[in-house]
């Protein structure tokens, strides 16, 4: 029998959305809201978009936003939510395997919000490619769990939790073209399955492709 980490990623995440996460909060990620409020809307791409809360929020702020995810179920739910709020043109979703390829195009904002996985994910290659798909003046926002929550039931491989230096290294920033605007640990309140509260730490990295 396969251990969890050996499972096929598409099967693992499909099962996750069918059995463990059936609903969405309907709320956009707070760090994204803070950062995007300072940017001029353009074309956005969210990597690992789940139920689409962040993409739909971006569309509501005037972005032409796309989300992609490996789970057909998550993508179908995201599309249905965009249609419910009348934003199916501005908030579009597609099934993809980012480990194979990113959606084509150049973007003013690319987000990778908790794009972390206990099964195979070519995360470093994905983030490095994302940086190459930024338009001049475009931003890449990476938010990642910096450590497991205290209620985590098992020892999770430490490779899932990158440091800020590792995040910058895989993105390939800073360089003369790619400016590192933020690289910091941010905190947020969290609540475990039994209601226990804790302060959770995230890596927040924001880089910008310089204007030529
Ligand atoms: C930890 S969840 C984070 C979801 C969402 N961005 C958020 O902030 O809640 C990781 C997401 O990445 C997706 N994912 C994992 N591997 C993927 C892959 N190879 N290609 C595309 N999406 C993938 C999963 O289906 C899942 O929705």
Short mmCIF file of C-alpha atoms and ligand atoms in Angstrom, two decimals:
data_model
loop_
_atom_site.label_atom_id
_atom_site.label_comp_id
_atom_site.label_asym_id
_atom_site.label_seq_id
_atom_site.Cartn_x
_atom_site.Cartn_y
_atom_site.Cartn_z
CA UNK A 1 0.00 0.00 0.00
CA UNK A 2 1.23 3.50 -0.86
CA UNK A 3 2.12 5.89 1.94
CA UNK A 4 0.39 9.30 1.75
CA UNK A 5 3.46 11.00 0.28
CA UNK A 6 3.67 8.43 -2.55
CA UNK A 7 0.10 8.96 -3.75
CA UNK A 8 -0.64 10.36 -7.18
CA UNK A 9 -1.14 14.14 -6.65
CA UNK A 10 -4.34 14.38 -8.74
CA UNK A 11 -5.90 11.45 -6.86
CA UNK A 12 -4.78 12.79 -3.47
CA UNK A 13 -6.21 16.28 -4.00
CA UNK A 14 -9.43 15.05 -5.62
CA UNK A 15 -10.02 12.81 -2.61
CA UNK A 16 -9.18 15.76 -0.32
CA UNK A 17 -11.88 17.95 -1.88
CA UNK A 18 -14.43 15.13 -2.03
CA UNK A 19 -14.00 14.05 1.59
CA UNK A 20 -12.15 16.65 3.71
CA UNK A 21 -12.81 20.11 2.30
CA UNK A 22 -16.27 20.23 0.83
CA UNK A 23 -16.99 23.92 1.44
CA UNK A 24 -15.07 27.17 1.22
CA UNK A 25 -14.88 30.03 3.70
CA UNK A 26 -15.96 32.44 0.96
CA UNK A 27 -13.28 34.84 2.24
CA UNK A 28 -10.15 35.98 0.44
CA UNK A 29 -6.76 35.55 2.10
CA UNK A 30 -6.09 38.55 4.36
CA UNK A 31 -2.47 39.00 3.24
CA UNK A 32 -3.58 39.04 -0.41
CA UNK A 33 -6.17 41.70 0.38
CA UNK A 34 -3.53 43.90 2.07
CA UNK A 35 -1.03 43.57 -0.79
CA UNK A 36 -3.45 43.78 -3.74
CA UNK A 37 -5.09 46.91 -2.32
CA UNK A 38 -1.86 48.75 -3.23
CA UNK A 39 -1.69 47.43 -6.82
CA UNK A 40 -3.34 48.53 -10.04
CA UNK A 41 -5.68 45.79 -11.33
CA UNK A 42 -4.60 43.93 -14.47
CA UNK A 43 -4.26 40.24 -15.37
CA UNK A 44 -3.87 37.89 -12.40
CA UNK A 45 -3.17 34.17 -12.05
CA UNK A 46 -3.65 32.16 -8.84
CA UNK A 47 -1.69 28.89 -8.61
CA UNK A 48 -3.53 26.20 -6.63
CA UNK A 49 -6.76 28.20 -6.52
CA UNK A 50 -8.84 25.71 -4.51
CA UNK A 51 -12.50 26.87 -4.33
CA UNK A 52 -11.64 30.20 -5.95
CA UNK A 53 -12.18 32.63 -3.06
CA UNK A 54 -9.04 34.62 -3.87
CA UNK A 55 -9.65 34.72 -7.64
CA UNK A 56 -13.26 35.83 -7.17
CA UNK A 57 -12.17 38.53 -4.71
CA UNK A 58 -9.56 39.79 -7.20
CA UNK A 59 -12.23 39.89 -9.93
CA UNK A 60 -14.43 41.92 -7.59
CA UNK A 61 -11.55 44.42 -7.25
CA UNK A 62 -11.32 44.84 -11.05
CA UNK A 63 -8.73 42.20 -11.96
CA UNK A 64 -9.13 39.82 -14.89
CA UNK A 65 -8.31 36.81 -12.77
CA UNK A 66 -7.59 33.16 -13.58
CA UNK A 67 -7.19 30.30 -11.17
CA UNK A 68 -5.90 26.81 -11.76
CA UNK A 69 -5.94 23.74 -9.61
CA UNK A 70 -5.23 20.04 -10.01
CA UNK A 71 -8.61 19.04 -8.52
CA UNK A 72 -11.51 18.88 -10.99
CA UNK A 73 -13.92 19.12 -8.08
CA UNK A 74 -12.33 22.29 -6.67
CA UNK A 75 -12.31 23.85 -10.15
CA UNK A 76 -15.98 22.96 -10.75
CA UNK A 77 -16.96 24.48 -7.39
CA UNK A 78 -14.93 27.64 -8.11
CA UNK A 79 -16.60 28.05 -11.52
CA UNK A 80 -20.03 27.58 -9.96
CA UNK A 81 -19.30 30.25 -7.32
CA UNK A 82 -18.04 32.71 -9.95
CA UNK A 83 -21.26 32.15 -11.94
CA UNK A 84 -23.38 32.63 -8.80
CA UNK A 85 -21.91 36.12 -8.30
CA UNK A 86 -22.06 36.96 -12.02
CA UNK A 87 -18.26 37.02 -12.50
CA UNK A 88 -17.70 34.05 -14.81
CA UNK A 89 -15.98 36.29 -17.41
CA UNK A 90 -13.70 38.06 -14.92
CA UNK A 91 -12.92 35.01 -12.72
CA UNK A 92 -12.01 31.97 -14.81
CA UNK A 93 -10.83 28.58 -13.62
CA UNK A 94 -9.08 25.65 -15.24
CA UNK A 95 -7.87 22.24 -14.18
CA UNK A 96 -4.09 21.96 -14.50
CA UNK A 97 -1.07 20.11 -13.19
CA UNK A 98 1.38 22.87 -12.35
CA UNK A 99 4.16 20.33 -11.96
CA UNK A 100 3.83 19.73 -15.71
CA UNK A 101 3.21 23.31 -16.92
CA UNK A 102 1.83 26.67 -15.88
CA UNK A 103 -1.02 28.26 -17.84
CA UNK A 104 0.47 30.29 -20.67
CA UNK A 105 0.55 34.05 -20.64
CA UNK A 106 2.09 37.02 -18.91
CA UNK A 107 0.54 38.46 -15.77
CA UNK A 108 0.55 41.60 -13.62
CA UNK A 109 0.02 39.52 -10.48
CA UNK A 110 0.72 35.85 -9.84
CA UNK A 111 -0.20 34.38 -6.46
CA UNK A 112 0.89 31.13 -4.85
CA UNK A 113 -0.99 31.05 -1.56
CA UNK A 114 -0.13 28.03 0.59
CA UNK A 115 0.85 26.12 -2.55
CA UNK A 116 2.27 23.32 -0.39
CA UNK A 117 1.58 19.64 -0.61
CA UNK A 118 2.27 16.42 1.26
CA UNK A 119 2.43 14.66 -2.13
CA UNK A 120 4.68 15.34 -5.12
CA UNK A 121 4.71 18.98 -6.27
CA UNK A 122 7.46 20.62 -8.34
CA UNK A 123 7.12 23.74 -6.23
CA UNK A 124 10.55 25.26 -6.86
CA UNK A 125 10.19 24.90 -10.64
CA UNK A 126 6.64 26.32 -10.47
CA UNK A 127 7.67 29.44 -8.52
CA UNK A 128 10.72 30.03 -10.67
CA UNK A 129 8.59 29.75 -13.85
CA UNK A 130 5.94 32.04 -12.32
CA UNK A 131 8.55 34.77 -11.86
CA UNK A 132 9.40 34.45 -15.56
CA UNK A 133 5.75 35.01 -16.52
CA UNK A 134 5.49 38.42 -14.85
CA UNK A 135 4.90 41.44 -17.02
CA UNK A 136 7.23 44.41 -16.46
CA UNK A 137 6.02 45.97 -13.20
CA UNK A 138 4.19 42.72 -12.30
CA UNK A 139 4.23 41.12 -8.84
CA UNK A 140 4.58 37.55 -7.58
CA UNK A 141 3.10 36.99 -4.12
CA UNK A 142 4.07 33.79 -2.32
CA UNK A 143 2.52 33.00 1.03
CA UNK A 144 3.47 29.76 2.73
CA UNK A 145 3.08 28.00 6.06
CA UNK A 146 6.40 28.55 7.82
CA UNK A 147 5.75 25.77 10.36
CA UNK A 148 3.10 23.14 11.10
CA UNK A 149 0.27 24.22 13.42
CA UNK A 150 0.58 22.99 17.02
CA UNK A 151 -2.42 20.68 16.56
CA UNK A 152 -0.83 18.89 13.59
CA UNK A 153 -1.54 15.21 14.36
CA UNK A 154 1.69 13.85 12.93
CA UNK A 155 5.22 14.86 12.19
CA UNK A 156 5.01 16.44 8.75
CA UNK A 157 8.10 16.39 6.52
CA UNK A 158 10.04 19.59 7.20
CA UNK A 159 10.56 19.99 3.43
CA UNK A 160 6.96 21.23 3.21
CA UNK A 161 7.83 24.28 5.34
CA UNK A 162 10.34 26.50 3.55
CA UNK A 163 12.31 29.36 5.09
CA UNK A 164 12.20 32.89 3.68
CA UNK A 165 15.70 32.43 2.25
CA UNK A 166 14.60 29.22 0.51
CA UNK A 167 11.54 30.96 -0.95
CA UNK A 168 13.68 33.75 -2.41
CA UNK A 169 16.20 31.22 -3.70
CA UNK A 170 13.62 29.16 -5.64
CA UNK A 171 11.99 32.31 -7.06
CA UNK A 172 15.45 33.51 -8.05
CA UNK A 173 15.25 36.93 -6.38
CA UNK A 174 16.65 39.45 -5.99
CA UNK A 175 18.29 39.99 -9.38
CA UNK A 176 18.69 43.18 -11.41
CA UNK A 177 15.30 42.37 -13.02
CA UNK A 178 13.47 40.94 -10.03
CA UNK A 179 13.17 43.15 -6.98
CA UNK A 180 12.35 41.66 -3.55
CA UNK A 181 9.80 44.02 -1.98
CA UNK A 182 8.82 41.97 1.08
CA UNK A 183 10.36 38.87 2.62
CA UNK A 184 9.04 38.54 6.13
CA UNK A 185 7.30 36.26 8.59
CA UNK A 186 3.73 37.37 9.23
CA UNK A 187 1.35 35.98 11.84
CA UNK A 188 -2.34 35.26 11.85
CA UNK A 189 -4.76 33.74 14.32
CA UNK A 190 -5.66 30.08 13.75
CA UNK A 191 -8.11 27.64 15.30
CA UNK A 192 -7.54 23.88 15.44
CA UNK A 193 -10.11 21.12 14.90
CA UNK A 194 -10.85 20.97 18.66
CA UNK A 195 -11.26 24.77 18.88
CA UNK A 196 -7.76 25.43 20.29
CA UNK A 197 -6.43 28.84 19.26
CA UNK A 198 -2.85 29.59 18.22
CA UNK A 199 -0.81 32.21 16.41
CA UNK A 200 0.38 30.77 13.10
CA UNK A 201 3.45 31.92 11.20
CA UNK A 202 3.56 32.38 7.42
CA UNK A 203 6.34 33.35 5.02
CA UNK A 204 5.28 36.32 2.92
CA UNK A 205 7.40 37.02 -0.13
CA UNK A 206 6.53 39.68 -2.68
CA UNK A 207 8.75 40.26 -5.71
CA UNK A 208 8.34 42.66 -8.59
CA UNK A 209 9.59 42.49 -12.17
CA UNK A 210 11.23 45.84 -12.77
CA UNK A 211 10.06 48.05 -15.60
CA UNK A 212 12.58 47.82 -18.41
C1 LIG B 1 -2.77 23.79 0.63
S1 LIG B 1 -3.90 24.02 -0.67
C2 LIG B 1 -4.00 25.80 -0.77
C3 LIG B 1 -5.22 26.26 -1.50
C4 LIG B 1 -5.47 27.77 -1.58
N1 LIG B 1 -4.51 28.46 -2.40
C5 LIG B 1 -5.54 28.39 -0.21
O1 LIG B 1 -4.85 29.38 0.05
O2 LIG B 1 -6.31 27.90 0.61
C6 LIG B 1 -2.94 23.59 -2.10
C7 LIG B 1 -3.73 23.64 -3.38
O3 LIG B 1 -2.86 23.34 -4.46
C8 LIG B 1 -3.50 22.44 -5.35
N2 LIG B 1 -2.44 21.66 -6.01
C9 LIG B 1 -1.62 20.75 -5.45
N3 LIG B 1 -0.80 20.23 -6.37
C10 LIG B 1 -1.09 20.84 -7.55
C11 LIG B 1 -0.59 20.73 -8.88
N4 LIG B 1 0.41 19.87 -9.20
N5 LIG B 1 -1.14 21.51 -9.84
C12 LIG B 1 -2.15 22.37 -9.55
N6 LIG B 1 -2.66 22.52 -8.31
C13 LIG B 1 -2.15 21.76 -7.32
C14 LIG B 1 -4.39 21.59 -4.45
O4 LIG B 1 -5.46 20.97 -5.14
C15 LIG B 1 -4.87 22.63 -3.44
O5 LIG B 1 -6.05 23.25 -3.85
#
